[in-house]
Short mmCIF file of C-alpha atoms in Angstrom, two decimals:
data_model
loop_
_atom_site.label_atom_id
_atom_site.label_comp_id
_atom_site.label_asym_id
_atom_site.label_seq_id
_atom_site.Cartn_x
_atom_site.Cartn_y
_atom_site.Cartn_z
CA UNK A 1 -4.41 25.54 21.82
CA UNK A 2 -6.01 25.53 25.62
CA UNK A 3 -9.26 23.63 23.87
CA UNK A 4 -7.55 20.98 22.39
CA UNK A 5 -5.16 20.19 25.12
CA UNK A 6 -8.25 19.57 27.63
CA UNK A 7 -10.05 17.59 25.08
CA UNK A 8 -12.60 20.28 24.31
CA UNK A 9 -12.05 20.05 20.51
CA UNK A 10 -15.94 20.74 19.71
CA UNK A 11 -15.69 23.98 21.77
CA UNK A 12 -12.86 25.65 20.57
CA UNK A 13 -14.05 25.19 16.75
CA UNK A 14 -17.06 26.62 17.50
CA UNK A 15 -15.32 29.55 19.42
CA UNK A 16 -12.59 30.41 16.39
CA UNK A 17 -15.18 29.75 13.61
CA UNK A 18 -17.64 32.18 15.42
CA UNK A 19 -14.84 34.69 16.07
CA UNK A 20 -14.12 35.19 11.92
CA UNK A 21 -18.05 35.79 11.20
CA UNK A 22 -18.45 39.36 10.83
CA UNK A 23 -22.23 40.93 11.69
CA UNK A 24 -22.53 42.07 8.44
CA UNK A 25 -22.14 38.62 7.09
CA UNK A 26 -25.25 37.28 8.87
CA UNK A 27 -27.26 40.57 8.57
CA UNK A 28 -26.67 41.77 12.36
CA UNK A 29 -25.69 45.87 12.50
CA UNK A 30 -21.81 46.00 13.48
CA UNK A 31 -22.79 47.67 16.62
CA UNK A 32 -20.34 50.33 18.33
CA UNK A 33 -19.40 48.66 21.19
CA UNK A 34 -18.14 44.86 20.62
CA UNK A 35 -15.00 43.65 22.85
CA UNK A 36 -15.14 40.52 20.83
CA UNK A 37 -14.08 39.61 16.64
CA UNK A 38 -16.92 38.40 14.86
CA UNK A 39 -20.28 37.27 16.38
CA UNK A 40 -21.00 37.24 19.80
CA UNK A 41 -22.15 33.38 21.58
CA UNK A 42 -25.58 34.98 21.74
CA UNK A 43 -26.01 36.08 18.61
CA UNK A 44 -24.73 32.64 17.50
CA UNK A 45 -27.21 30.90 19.48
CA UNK A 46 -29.99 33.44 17.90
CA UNK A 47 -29.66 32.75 14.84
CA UNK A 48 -28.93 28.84 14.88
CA UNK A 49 -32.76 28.76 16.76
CA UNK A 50 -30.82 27.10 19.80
CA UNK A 51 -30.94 28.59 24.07
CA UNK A 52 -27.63 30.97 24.81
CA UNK A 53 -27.11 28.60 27.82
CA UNK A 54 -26.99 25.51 25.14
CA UNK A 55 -24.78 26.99 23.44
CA UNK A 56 -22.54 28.05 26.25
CA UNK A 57 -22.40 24.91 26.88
CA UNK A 58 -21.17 23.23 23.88
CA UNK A 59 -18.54 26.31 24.31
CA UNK A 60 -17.28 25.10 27.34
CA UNK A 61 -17.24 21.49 26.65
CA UNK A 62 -19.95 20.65 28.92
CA UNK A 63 -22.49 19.35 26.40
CA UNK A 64 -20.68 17.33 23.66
CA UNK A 65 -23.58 16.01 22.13
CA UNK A 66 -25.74 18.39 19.97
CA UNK A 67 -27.89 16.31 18.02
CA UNK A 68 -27.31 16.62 13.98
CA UNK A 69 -30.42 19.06 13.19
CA UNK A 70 -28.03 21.27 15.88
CA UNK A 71 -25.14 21.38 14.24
CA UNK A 72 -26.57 21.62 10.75
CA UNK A 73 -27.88 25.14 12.62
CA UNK A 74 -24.51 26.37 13.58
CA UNK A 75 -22.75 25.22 10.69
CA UNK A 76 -25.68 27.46 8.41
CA UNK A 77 -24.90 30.40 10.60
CA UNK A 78 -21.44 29.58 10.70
CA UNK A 79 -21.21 29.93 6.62
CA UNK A 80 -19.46 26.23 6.87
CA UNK A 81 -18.55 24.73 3.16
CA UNK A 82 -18.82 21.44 2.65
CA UNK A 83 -15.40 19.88 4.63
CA UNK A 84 -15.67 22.05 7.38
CA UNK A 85 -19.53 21.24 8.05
CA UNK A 86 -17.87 17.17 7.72
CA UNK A 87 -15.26 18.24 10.19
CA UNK A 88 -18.06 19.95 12.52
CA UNK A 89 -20.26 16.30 12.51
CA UNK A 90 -16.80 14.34 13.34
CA UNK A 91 -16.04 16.63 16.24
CA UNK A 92 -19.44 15.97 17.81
CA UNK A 93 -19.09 12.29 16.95
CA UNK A 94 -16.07 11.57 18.36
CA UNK A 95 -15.96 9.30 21.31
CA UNK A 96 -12.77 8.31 23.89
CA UNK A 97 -10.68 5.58 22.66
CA UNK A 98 -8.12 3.68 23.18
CA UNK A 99 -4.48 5.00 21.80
CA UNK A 100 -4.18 3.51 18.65
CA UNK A 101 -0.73 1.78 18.10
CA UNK A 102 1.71 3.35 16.66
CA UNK A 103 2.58 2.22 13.11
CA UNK A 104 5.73 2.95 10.43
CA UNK A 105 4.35 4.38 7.69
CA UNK A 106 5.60 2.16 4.22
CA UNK A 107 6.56 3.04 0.82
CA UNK A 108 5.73 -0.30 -1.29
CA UNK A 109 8.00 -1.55 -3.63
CA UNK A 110 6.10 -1.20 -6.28
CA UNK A 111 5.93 2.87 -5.49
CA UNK A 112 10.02 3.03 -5.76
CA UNK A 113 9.59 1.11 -9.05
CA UNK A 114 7.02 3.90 -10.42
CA UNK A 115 8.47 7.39 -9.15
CA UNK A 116 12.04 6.06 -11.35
CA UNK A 117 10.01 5.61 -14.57
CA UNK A 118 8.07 9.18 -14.38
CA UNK A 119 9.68 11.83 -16.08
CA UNK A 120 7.84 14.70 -13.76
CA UNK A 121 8.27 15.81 -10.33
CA UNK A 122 7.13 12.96 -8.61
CA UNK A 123 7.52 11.75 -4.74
CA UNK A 124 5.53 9.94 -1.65
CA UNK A 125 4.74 11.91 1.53
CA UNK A 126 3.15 10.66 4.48
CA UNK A 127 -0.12 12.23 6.32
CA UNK A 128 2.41 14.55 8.24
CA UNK A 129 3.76 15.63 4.99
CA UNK A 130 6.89 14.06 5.14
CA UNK A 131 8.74 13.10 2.19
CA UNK A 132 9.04 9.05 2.52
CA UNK A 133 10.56 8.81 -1.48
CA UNK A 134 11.39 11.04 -3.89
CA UNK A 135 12.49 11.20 -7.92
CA UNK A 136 15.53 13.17 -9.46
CA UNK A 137 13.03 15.65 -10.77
CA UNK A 138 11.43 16.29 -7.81
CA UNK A 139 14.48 17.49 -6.10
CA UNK A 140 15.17 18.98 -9.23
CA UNK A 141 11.92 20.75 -8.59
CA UNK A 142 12.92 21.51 -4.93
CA UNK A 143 16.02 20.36 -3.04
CA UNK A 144 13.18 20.08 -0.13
CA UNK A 145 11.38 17.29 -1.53
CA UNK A 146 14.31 15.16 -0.78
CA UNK A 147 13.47 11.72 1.31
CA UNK A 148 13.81 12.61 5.22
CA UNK A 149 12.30 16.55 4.80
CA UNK A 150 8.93 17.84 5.69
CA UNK A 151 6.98 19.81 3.49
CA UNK A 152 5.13 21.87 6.01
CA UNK A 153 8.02 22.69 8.33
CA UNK A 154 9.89 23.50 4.86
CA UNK A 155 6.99 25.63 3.68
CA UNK A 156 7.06 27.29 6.99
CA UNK A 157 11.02 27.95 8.07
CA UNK A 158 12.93 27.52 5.05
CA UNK A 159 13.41 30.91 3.13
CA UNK A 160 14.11 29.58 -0.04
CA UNK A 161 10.84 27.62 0.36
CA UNK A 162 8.95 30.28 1.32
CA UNK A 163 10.47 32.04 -2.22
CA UNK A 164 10.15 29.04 -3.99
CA UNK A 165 5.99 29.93 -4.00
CA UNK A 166 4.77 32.55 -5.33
CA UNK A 167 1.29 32.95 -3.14
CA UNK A 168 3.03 31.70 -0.31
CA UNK A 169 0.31 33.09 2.13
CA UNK A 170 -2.38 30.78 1.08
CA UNK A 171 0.42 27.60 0.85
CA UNK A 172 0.71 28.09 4.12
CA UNK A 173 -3.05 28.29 5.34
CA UNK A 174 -3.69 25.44 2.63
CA UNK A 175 -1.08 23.61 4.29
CA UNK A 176 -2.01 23.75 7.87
CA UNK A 177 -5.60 23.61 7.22
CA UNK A 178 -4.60 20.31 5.17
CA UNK A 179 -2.79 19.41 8.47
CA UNK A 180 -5.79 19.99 10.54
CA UNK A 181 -8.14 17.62 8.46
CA UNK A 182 -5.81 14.83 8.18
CA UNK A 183 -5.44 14.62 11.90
CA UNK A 184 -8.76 14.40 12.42
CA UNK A 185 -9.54 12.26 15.76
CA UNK A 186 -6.00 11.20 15.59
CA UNK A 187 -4.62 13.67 18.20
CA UNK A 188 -2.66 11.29 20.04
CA UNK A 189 -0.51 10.26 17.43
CA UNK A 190 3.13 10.88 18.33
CA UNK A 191 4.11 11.63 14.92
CA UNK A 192 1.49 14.73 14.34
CA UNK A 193 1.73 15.57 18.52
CA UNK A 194 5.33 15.88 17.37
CA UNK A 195 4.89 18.50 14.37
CA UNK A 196 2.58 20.63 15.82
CA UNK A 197 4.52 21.51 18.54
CA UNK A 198 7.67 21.85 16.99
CA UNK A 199 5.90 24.43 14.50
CA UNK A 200 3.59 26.05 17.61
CA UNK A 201 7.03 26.76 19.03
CA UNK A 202 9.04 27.96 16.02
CA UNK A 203 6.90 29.87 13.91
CA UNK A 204 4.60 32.77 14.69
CA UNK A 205 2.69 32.14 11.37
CA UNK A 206 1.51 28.40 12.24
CA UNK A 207 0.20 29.94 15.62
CA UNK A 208 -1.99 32.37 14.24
CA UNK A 209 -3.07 29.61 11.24
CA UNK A 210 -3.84 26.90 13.84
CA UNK A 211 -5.59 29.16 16.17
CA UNK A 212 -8.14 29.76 13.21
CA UNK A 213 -8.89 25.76 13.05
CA UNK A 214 -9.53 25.62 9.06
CA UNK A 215 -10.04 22.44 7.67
CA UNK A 216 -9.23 21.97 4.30
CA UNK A 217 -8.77 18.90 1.58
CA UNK A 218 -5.37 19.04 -0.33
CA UNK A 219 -6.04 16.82 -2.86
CA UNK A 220 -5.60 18.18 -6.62
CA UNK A 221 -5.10 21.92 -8.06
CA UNK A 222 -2.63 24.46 -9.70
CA UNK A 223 0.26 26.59 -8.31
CA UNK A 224 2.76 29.03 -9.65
CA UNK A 225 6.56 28.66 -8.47
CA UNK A 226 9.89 30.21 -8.98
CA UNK A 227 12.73 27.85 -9.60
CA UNK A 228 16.07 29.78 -9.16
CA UNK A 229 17.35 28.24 -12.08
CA UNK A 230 14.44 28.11 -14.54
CA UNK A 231 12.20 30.77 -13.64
CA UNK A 232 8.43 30.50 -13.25
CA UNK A 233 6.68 27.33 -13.54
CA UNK A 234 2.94 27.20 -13.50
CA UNK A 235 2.20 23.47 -12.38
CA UNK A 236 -0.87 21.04 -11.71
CA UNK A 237 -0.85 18.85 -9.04
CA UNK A 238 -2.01 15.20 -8.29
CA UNK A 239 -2.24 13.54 -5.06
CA UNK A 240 -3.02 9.41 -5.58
CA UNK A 241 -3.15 7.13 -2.39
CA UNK A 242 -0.80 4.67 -2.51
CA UNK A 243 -1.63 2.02 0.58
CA UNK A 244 -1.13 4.65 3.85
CA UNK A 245 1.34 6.74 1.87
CA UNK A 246 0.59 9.24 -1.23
CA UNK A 247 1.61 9.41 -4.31
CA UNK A 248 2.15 13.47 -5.27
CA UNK A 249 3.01 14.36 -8.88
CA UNK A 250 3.48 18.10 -10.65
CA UNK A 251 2.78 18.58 -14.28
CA UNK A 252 2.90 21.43 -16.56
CA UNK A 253 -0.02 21.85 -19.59
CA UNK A 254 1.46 20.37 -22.65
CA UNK A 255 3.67 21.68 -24.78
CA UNK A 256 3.31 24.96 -22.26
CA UNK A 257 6.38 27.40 -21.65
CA UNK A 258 6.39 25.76 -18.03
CA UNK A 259 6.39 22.27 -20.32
CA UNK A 260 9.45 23.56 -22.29
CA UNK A 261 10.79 25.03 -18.72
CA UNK A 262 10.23 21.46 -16.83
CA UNK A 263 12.55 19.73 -19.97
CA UNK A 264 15.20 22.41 -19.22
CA UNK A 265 15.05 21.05 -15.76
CA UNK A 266 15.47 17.57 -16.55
CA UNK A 267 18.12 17.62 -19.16
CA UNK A 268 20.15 20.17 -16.41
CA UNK A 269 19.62 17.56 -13.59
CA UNK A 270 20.56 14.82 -15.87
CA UNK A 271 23.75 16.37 -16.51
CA UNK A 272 24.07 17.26 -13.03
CA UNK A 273 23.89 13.86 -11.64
CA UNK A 274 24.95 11.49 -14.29
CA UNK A 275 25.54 8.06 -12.80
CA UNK A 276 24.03 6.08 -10.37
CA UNK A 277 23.35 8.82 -7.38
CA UNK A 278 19.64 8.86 -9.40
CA UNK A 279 18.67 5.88 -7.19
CA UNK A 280 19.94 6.56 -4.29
CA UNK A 281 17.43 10.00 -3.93
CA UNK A 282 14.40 7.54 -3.66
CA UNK A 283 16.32 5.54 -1.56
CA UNK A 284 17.43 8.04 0.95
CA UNK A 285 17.25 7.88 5.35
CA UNK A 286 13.26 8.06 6.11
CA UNK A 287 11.77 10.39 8.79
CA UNK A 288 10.47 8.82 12.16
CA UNK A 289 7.53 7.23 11.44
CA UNK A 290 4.22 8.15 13.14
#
């Protein structure tokens, strides 16, 4: 985390991104004598048309403005999808600014008023992944999806979190890639200065994941789970901004065995927790706001 701590963001995503390019993958000959993973600065520079020095350069964080038609280079021989090339540009783009002011992140009223009339797992996290609201089925769902939790620091030190998914290997590299991109320019918030070095400290698995700087969108798609009580569930899920918050909701196929499953759930929770403690899970203590 050297890069990002003196500011040379730029730098040290070009140095991890060049670092998981194999030879093979750009048509170079694996060589028999490489001291470093993946592609070496010169090759880099090579094959993105641009001087080794240049490149050195942008490296090292003493050149941090490569024109576009640059980075479009390095982001071709860097095999870059779409987010990450967007990522790449922003990097580049970014200027010094004053700190931005430090705002609570809000749950509208109108957000409480929705997650009590779904009937799926349902709940609002903020950009740090903490859960802000939450309904019964949701913590139905997971007991970690209660209001004050975080999803990522769940995903990453709970063990019954880490059984709760079943491919819980790419969870976590969605997750902290998802991480990543959210933060964006916004390194000085206190809120995500917070996470990441509570998780950098705690858990060898976010090192190595942050270290690789994926970006990623976490936006819709599918995932399997195993409920202890229940048993698999094979779920889609929906993210929906809500003002600065997000609205996150998990649904089965219709009529599905996970459908059938999800009804189970609910009709078990019901019973659970009859009365009026359904309320008071969306209305539970909030985490510190960013």
């Amino acid at each position: 985390m050297k890069d990002e701590e003196t500011g040379n963001r730029l730098g040290g995503y070009l140095r991890a991104r060049r670092e998981l390019i194999s030879p093979a993958q750009v048509g170079l000959p694996p060589g028999g004598n490489r001291r470093v993973p993946g592609l070496r600065r010169e090759e880099v520079a090579l094959l993105a048309g641009i001087s080794p020095d240049y490149y050195l350069r942008l490296e090292r964080g003493r050149d941090k403005n490569p024109s576009p038609q640059v980075l479009e280079s390095l982001a071709r021989v860097l095999q870059l999808d779409d987010v990450e090339r967007t990522y790449l540009h922003g990097l580049a783009a970014a200027r010094p600014r004053a700190p931005r002011r430090k705002r609570p992140e809000h749950v509208p009223a109108r957000a409480h008023e929705l997650l009590a009339h779904l009937q799926i797992p349902a709940f609002i996290e903020g950009r740090a992944f903490d859960v802000l609201a939450s309904n019964p089925m949701a913590v139905a769902l997971s007991p970690r999806l209660r209001p004050g939790q975080n999803r990522l620091r769940s995903l990453l030190l709970d063990p019954e979190e880490q059984a709760f998914h079943q491919d819980w290997a790419k969870a976590t590299g969605d997750f902290v890639a998802a991480l990543r991109t959210t933060i964006g320019d916004d390194t000085d918030n206190p809120r995500f200065v917070e996470l990441v070095g509570e998780l950098a400290l705690s858990s060898q698995r976010f090192r190595t994941l942050w270290a690789r700087h994926d970006v990623r969108s976490l936006d819709g798609g599918t995932t399997t789970v195993h409920h202890p009580v229940v048993g698999e569930l094979h779920l889609h899920r929906d993210k929906l901004p809500l003002d600065d918050v997000i609205l996150v909701v998990y649904y089965p196929d219709k009529d599905s065995d996970s459908d059938e499953k999800l009804r189970l759930l609910a009709a078990l929770s019901h019973t659970e927790s009859a009365g009026p403690a359904h309320g008071r899970q969306m209305d539970g203590p909030q985490p510190k706001a960013p």
